[in-house]
Amino acid sequence: MQKELNDTVKKIKLLIETDKNLGIEEYFLSNKNKFNNSDSQAFKKRKRLDGLRKIVLSCKKCKLYRARTNLVFGEGNPDADLMFVGEAPGRDEDIQGRPFVGRAGKLLSRIINAMNLKRSDVYIANILKDRPPNNRNPEEEEIQACTGYLIEQIEIIEPKVICALGSFATKELLKKDEPISKLRGKFYNYKNIKLMPTYHPAYLLRNPHGKKLVWEDMKEIMKELSIKIRK
């Protein structure tokens, strides 16, 4: 530990000396010491997520692993304030091993960008980590086999807000049977994390009129996270 600390100090001194040679003499640090604390925290969380991913990769709790092309574990900022949770991977996600990269994923990306964020600022995951055949709805056995991994992802990331995309994610996290049309638009408590249910992007592709409602939900999330809303 002491050797690592000494090496770090030497690197910092070298950087400062280089900056002085360039004429840089002042440094501005936030009150939260974000560079040191957040970077270190994100590294630890990413390491934990990598470990969990290896466990999920070898999971055989349900039959879905047999037909997958790639595991779709989740991606994004391991120290994100906002986490999106969907239902299950589709064909494009199974091919690329990444969540929300098909048509619905591109719409989600546009929504995130409209929130003054990038995909790299948030974390995106699904309840299921493997694609159900022909994109059918998840079966209860599959949901129960995989939900524990999602819960552990949430516990590692510790987001301030979770956005549950669609009825499956909302029902599983909130344990409520009401339709998403009744649940969306307000925050619920999930283990002391604020959770906002909203329509799934795939639903919006079929029902464009729902985009206005989803944007209202996103604005509530932005207010909660103190993200400036564009006029």
GROMACS .gro file of N, CA, C and O in nm, residues 72-124:
model
  212
   72VAL      N    1  -2.624  -1.060  -2.211
   72VAL     CA    2  -2.649  -0.915  -2.210
   72VAL      C    3  -2.659  -0.873  -2.063
   72VAL      O    4  -2.767  -0.865  -2.005
   73PHE      N    5  -2.545  -0.845  -2.005
   73PHE     CA    6  -2.536  -0.821  -1.861
   73PHE      C    7  -2.587  -0.683  -1.822
   73PHE      O    8  -2.663  -0.665  -1.727
   74GLY      N    9  -2.544  -0.581  -1.897
   74GLY     CA   10  -2.574  -0.442  -1.862
   74GLY      C   11  -2.451  -0.358  -1.892
   74GLY      O   12  -2.341  -0.411  -1.905
   75GLU      N   13  -2.472  -0.227  -1.904
   75GLU     CA   14  -2.357  -0.142  -1.934
   75GLU      C   15  -2.383   0.001  -1.888
   75GLU      O   16  -2.497   0.041  -1.865
   76GLY      N   17  -2.274   0.077  -1.876
   76GLY     CA   18  -2.286   0.218  -1.841
   76GLY      C   19  -2.194   0.256  -1.727
   76GLY      O   20  -2.097   0.187  -1.696
   77ASN      N   21  -2.228   0.365  -1.664
   77ASN     CA   22  -2.150   0.419  -1.553
   77ASN      C   23  -2.178   0.337  -1.427
   77ASN      O   24  -2.291   0.333  -1.379
   78PRO      N   25  -2.077   0.272  -1.369
   78PRO     CA   26  -2.100   0.190  -1.249
   78PRO      C   27  -2.136   0.273  -1.127
   78PRO      O   28  -2.184   0.219  -1.028
   79ASP      N   29  -2.113   0.404  -1.136
   79ASP     CA   30  -2.145   0.493  -1.024
   79ASP      C   31  -2.257   0.591  -1.064
   79ASP      O   32  -2.262   0.704  -1.017
   80ALA      N   33  -2.347   0.545  -1.151
   80ALA     CA   34  -2.451   0.631  -1.207
   80ALA      C   35  -2.554   0.672  -1.103
   80ALA      O   36  -2.589   0.595  -1.013
   81ASP      N   37  -2.606   0.794  -1.118
   81ASP     CA   38  -2.718   0.840  -1.036
   81ASP      C   39  -2.850   0.785  -1.090
   81ASP      O   40  -2.946   0.773  -1.015
   82LEU      N   41  -2.853   0.755  -1.219
   82LEU     CA   42  -2.976   0.709  -1.284
   82LEU      C   43  -2.953   0.573  -1.349
   82LEU      O   44  -2.858   0.555  -1.425
   83MET      N   45  -3.043   0.481  -1.320
   83MET     CA   46  -3.035   0.346  -1.377
   83MET      C   47  -3.166   0.313  -1.447
   83MET      O   48  -3.274   0.331  -1.390
   84PHE      N   49  -3.157   0.267  -1.571
   84PHE     CA   50  -3.274   0.222  -1.646
   84PHE      C   51  -3.280   0.070  -1.641
   84PHE      O   52  -3.179   0.003  -1.664
   85VAL      N   53  -3.399   0.017  -1.613
   85VAL     CA   54  -3.417  -0.128  -1.608
   85VAL      C   55  -3.529  -0.167  -1.703
   85VAL      O   56  -3.643  -0.120  -1.691
   86GLY      N   57  -3.496  -0.254  -1.799
   86GLY     CA   58  -3.594  -0.302  -1.894
   86GLY      C   59  -3.634  -0.445  -1.867
   86GLY      O   60  -3.611  -0.499  -1.758
   87GLU      N   61  -3.690  -0.506  -1.969
   87GLU     CA   62  -3.749  -0.639  -1.955
   87GLU      C   63  -3.650  -0.750  -1.989
   87GLU      O   64  -3.612  -0.830  -1.904
   88ALA      N   65  -3.608  -0.755  -2.115
   88ALA     CA   66  -3.520  -0.864  -2.162
   88ALA      C   67  -3.452  -0.823  -2.291
   88ALA      O   68  -3.500  -0.735  -2.363
   89PRO      N   69  -3.340  -0.884  -2.323
   89PRO     CA   70  -3.272  -0.854  -2.451
   89PRO      C   71  -3.356  -0.900  -2.569
   89PRO      O   72  -3.432  -0.998  -2.559
   90GLY      N   73  -3.339  -0.831  -2.682
   90GLY     CA   74  -3.399  -0.874  -2.807
   90GLY      C   75  -3.293  -0.930  -2.901
   90GLY      O   76  -3.180  -0.958  -2.859
   91ARG      N   77  -3.327  -0.942  -3.027
   91ARG     CA   78  -3.235  -1.002  -3.124
   91ARG      C   79  -3.106  -0.922  -3.136
   91ARG      O   80  -2.996  -0.978  -3.133
   92ASP      N   81  -3.118  -0.789  -3.154
   92ASP     CA   82  -2.998  -0.706  -3.170
   92ASP      C   83  -2.911  -0.710  -3.046
   92ASP      O   84  -2.787  -0.712  -3.055
   93GLU      N   85  -2.974  -0.710  -2.930
   93GLU     CA   86  -2.899  -0.714  -2.804
   93GLU      C   87  -2.825  -0.847  -2.788
   93GLU      O   88  -2.711  -0.853  -2.742
   94ASP      N   89  -2.892  -0.956  -2.827
   94ASP     CA   90  -2.831  -1.089  -2.819
   94ASP      C   91  -2.710  -1.099  -2.910
   94ASP      O   92  -2.608  -1.159  -2.875
   95ILE      N   93  -2.718  -1.037  -3.027
   95ILE     CA   94  -2.607  -1.040  -3.123
   95ILE      C   95  -2.488  -0.958  -3.071
   95ILE      O   96  -2.372  -1.001  -3.078
   96GLN      N   97  -2.517  -0.839  -3.016
   96GLN     CA   98  -2.409  -0.748  -2.975
   96GLN      C   99  -2.366  -0.765  -2.829
   96GLN      O  100  -2.260  -0.717  -2.790
   97GLY      N  101  -2.450  -0.831  -2.748
   97GLY     CA  102  -2.416  -0.847  -2.607
   97GLY      C  103  -2.431  -0.719  -2.529
   97GLY      O  104  -2.370  -0.701  -2.423
   98ARG      N  105  -2.514  -0.626  -2.579
   98ARG     CA  106  -2.535  -0.496  -2.513
   98ARG      C  107  -2.685  -0.470  -2.501
   98ARG      O  108  -2.763  -0.505  -2.589
   99PRO      N  109  -2.727  -0.404  -2.392
   99PRO     CA  110  -2.869  -0.376  -2.375
   99PRO      C  111  -2.916  -0.257  -2.458
   99PRO      O  112  -2.841  -0.162  -2.479
  100PHE      N  113  -3.039  -0.266  -2.507
  100PHE     CA  114  -3.104  -0.154  -2.576
  100PHE      C  115  -3.019  -0.097  -2.690
  100PHE      O  116  -2.978   0.019  -2.687
  101VAL      N  117  -2.995  -0.179  -2.791
  101VAL     CA  118  -2.921  -0.132  -2.908
  101VAL      C  119  -3.003  -0.144  -3.037
  101VAL      O  120  -2.959  -0.102  -3.143
  102GLY      N  121  -3.122  -0.204  -3.028
  102GLY     CA  122  -3.209  -0.214  -3.144
  102GLY      C  123  -3.290  -0.087  -3.162
  102GLY      O  124  -3.252   0.021  -3.116
  103ARG      N  125  -3.403  -0.097  -3.229
  103ARG     CA  126  -3.487   0.021  -3.254
  103ARG      C  127  -3.533   0.085  -3.124
  103ARG      O  128  -3.529   0.208  -3.109
  104ALA      N  129  -3.577   0.004  -3.029
  104ALA     CA  130  -3.620   0.058  -2.900
  104ALA      C  131  -3.502   0.120  -2.826
  104ALA      O  132  -3.516   0.222  -2.758
  105GLY      N  133  -3.385   0.059  -2.841
  105GLY     CA  134  -3.266   0.113  -2.776
  105GLY      C  135  -3.224   0.247  -2.831
  105GLY      O  136  -3.181   0.336  -2.757
  106LYS      N  137  -3.238   0.263  -2.961
  106LYS     CA  138  -3.205   0.392  -3.022
  106LYS      C  139  -3.298   0.500  -2.974
  106LYS      O  140  -3.258   0.616  -2.952
  107LEU      N  141  -3.426   0.464  -2.954
  107LEU     CA  142  -3.521   0.561  -2.900
  107LEU      C  143  -3.484   0.595  -2.755
  107LEU      O  144  -3.489   0.712  -2.716
  108LEU      N  145  -3.445   0.495  -2.678
  108LEU     CA  146  -3.402   0.522  -2.540
  108LEU      C  147  -3.281   0.614  -2.539
  108LEU      O  148  -3.273   0.705  -2.456
  109SER      N  149  -3.188   0.593  -2.631
  109SER     CA  150  -3.069   0.680  -2.638
  109SER      C  151  -3.110   0.824  -2.667
  109SER      O  152  -3.053   0.918  -2.610
  110ARG      N  153  -3.210   0.842  -2.754
  110ARG     CA  154  -3.256   0.978  -2.784
  110ARG      C  155  -3.322   1.042  -2.661
  110ARG      O  156  -3.306   1.162  -2.636
  111ILE      N  157  -3.393   0.961  -2.586
  111ILE     CA  158  -3.455   1.011  -2.463
  111ILE      C  159  -3.347   1.055  -2.364
  111ILE      O  160  -3.356   1.161  -2.302
  112ILE      N  161  -3.245   0.972  -2.349
  112ILE     CA  162  -3.135   1.004  -2.257
  112ILE      C  163  -3.065   1.132  -2.301
  112ILE      O  164  -3.034   1.219  -2.218
  113ASN      N  165  -3.039   1.146  -2.429
  113ASN     CA  166  -2.975   1.267  -2.480
  113ASN      C  167  -3.063   1.390  -2.456
  113ASN      O  168  -3.012   1.499  -2.425
  114ALA      N  169  -3.194   1.375  -2.471
  114ALA     CA  170  -3.285   1.486  -2.446
  114ALA      C  171  -3.285   1.528  -2.299
  114ALA      O  172  -3.322   1.642  -2.266
  115MET      N  173  -3.241   1.438  -2.212
  115MET     CA  174  -3.232   1.467  -2.068
  115MET      C  175  -3.099   1.536  -2.033
  115MET      O  176  -3.066   1.550  -1.916
  116ASN      N  177  -3.024   1.577  -2.136
  116ASN     CA  178  -2.891   1.637  -2.116
  116ASN      C  179  -2.792   1.536  -2.058
  116ASN      O  180  -2.701   1.573  -1.983
  117LEU      N  181  -2.810   1.409  -2.094
  117LEU     CA  182  -2.722   1.303  -2.048
  117LEU      C  183  -2.673   1.223  -2.168
  117LEU      O  184  -2.725   1.236  -2.278
  118LYS      N  185  -2.572   1.140  -2.144
  118LYS     CA  186  -2.525   1.044  -2.243
  118LYS      C  187  -2.546   0.904  -2.187
  118LYS      O  188  -2.561   0.885  -2.066
  119ARG      N  189  -2.545   0.806  -2.276
  119ARG     CA  190  -2.558   0.667  -2.228
  119ARG      C  191  -2.448   0.633  -2.129
  119ARG      O  192  -2.470   0.556  -2.036
  120SER      N  193  -2.331   0.691  -2.147
  120SER     CA  194  -2.219   0.664  -2.057
  120SER      C  195  -2.238   0.726  -1.918
  120SER      O  196  -2.164   0.695  -1.826
  121ASP      N  197  -2.338   0.814  -1.904
  121ASP     CA  198  -2.366   0.875  -1.774
  121ASP      C  199  -2.457   0.788  -1.688
  121ASP      O  200  -2.459   0.802  -1.565
  122VAL      N  201  -2.534   0.701  -1.752
  122VAL     CA  202  -2.634   0.621  -1.681
  122VAL      C  203  -2.593   0.474  -1.686
  122VAL      O  204  -2.494   0.438  -1.749
  123TYR      N  205  -2.671   0.391  -1.617
  123TYR     CA  206  -2.649   0.246  -1.628
  123TYR      C  207  -2.777   0.184  -1.681
  123TYR      O  208  -2.888   0.220  -1.640
  124ILE      N  209  -2.763   0.090  -1.776
  124ILE     CA  210  -2.877   0.029  -1.842
  124ILE      C  211  -2.869  -0.123  -1.826
  124ILE      O  212  -2.766  -0.183  -1.855
   0.00000   0.00000   0.00000
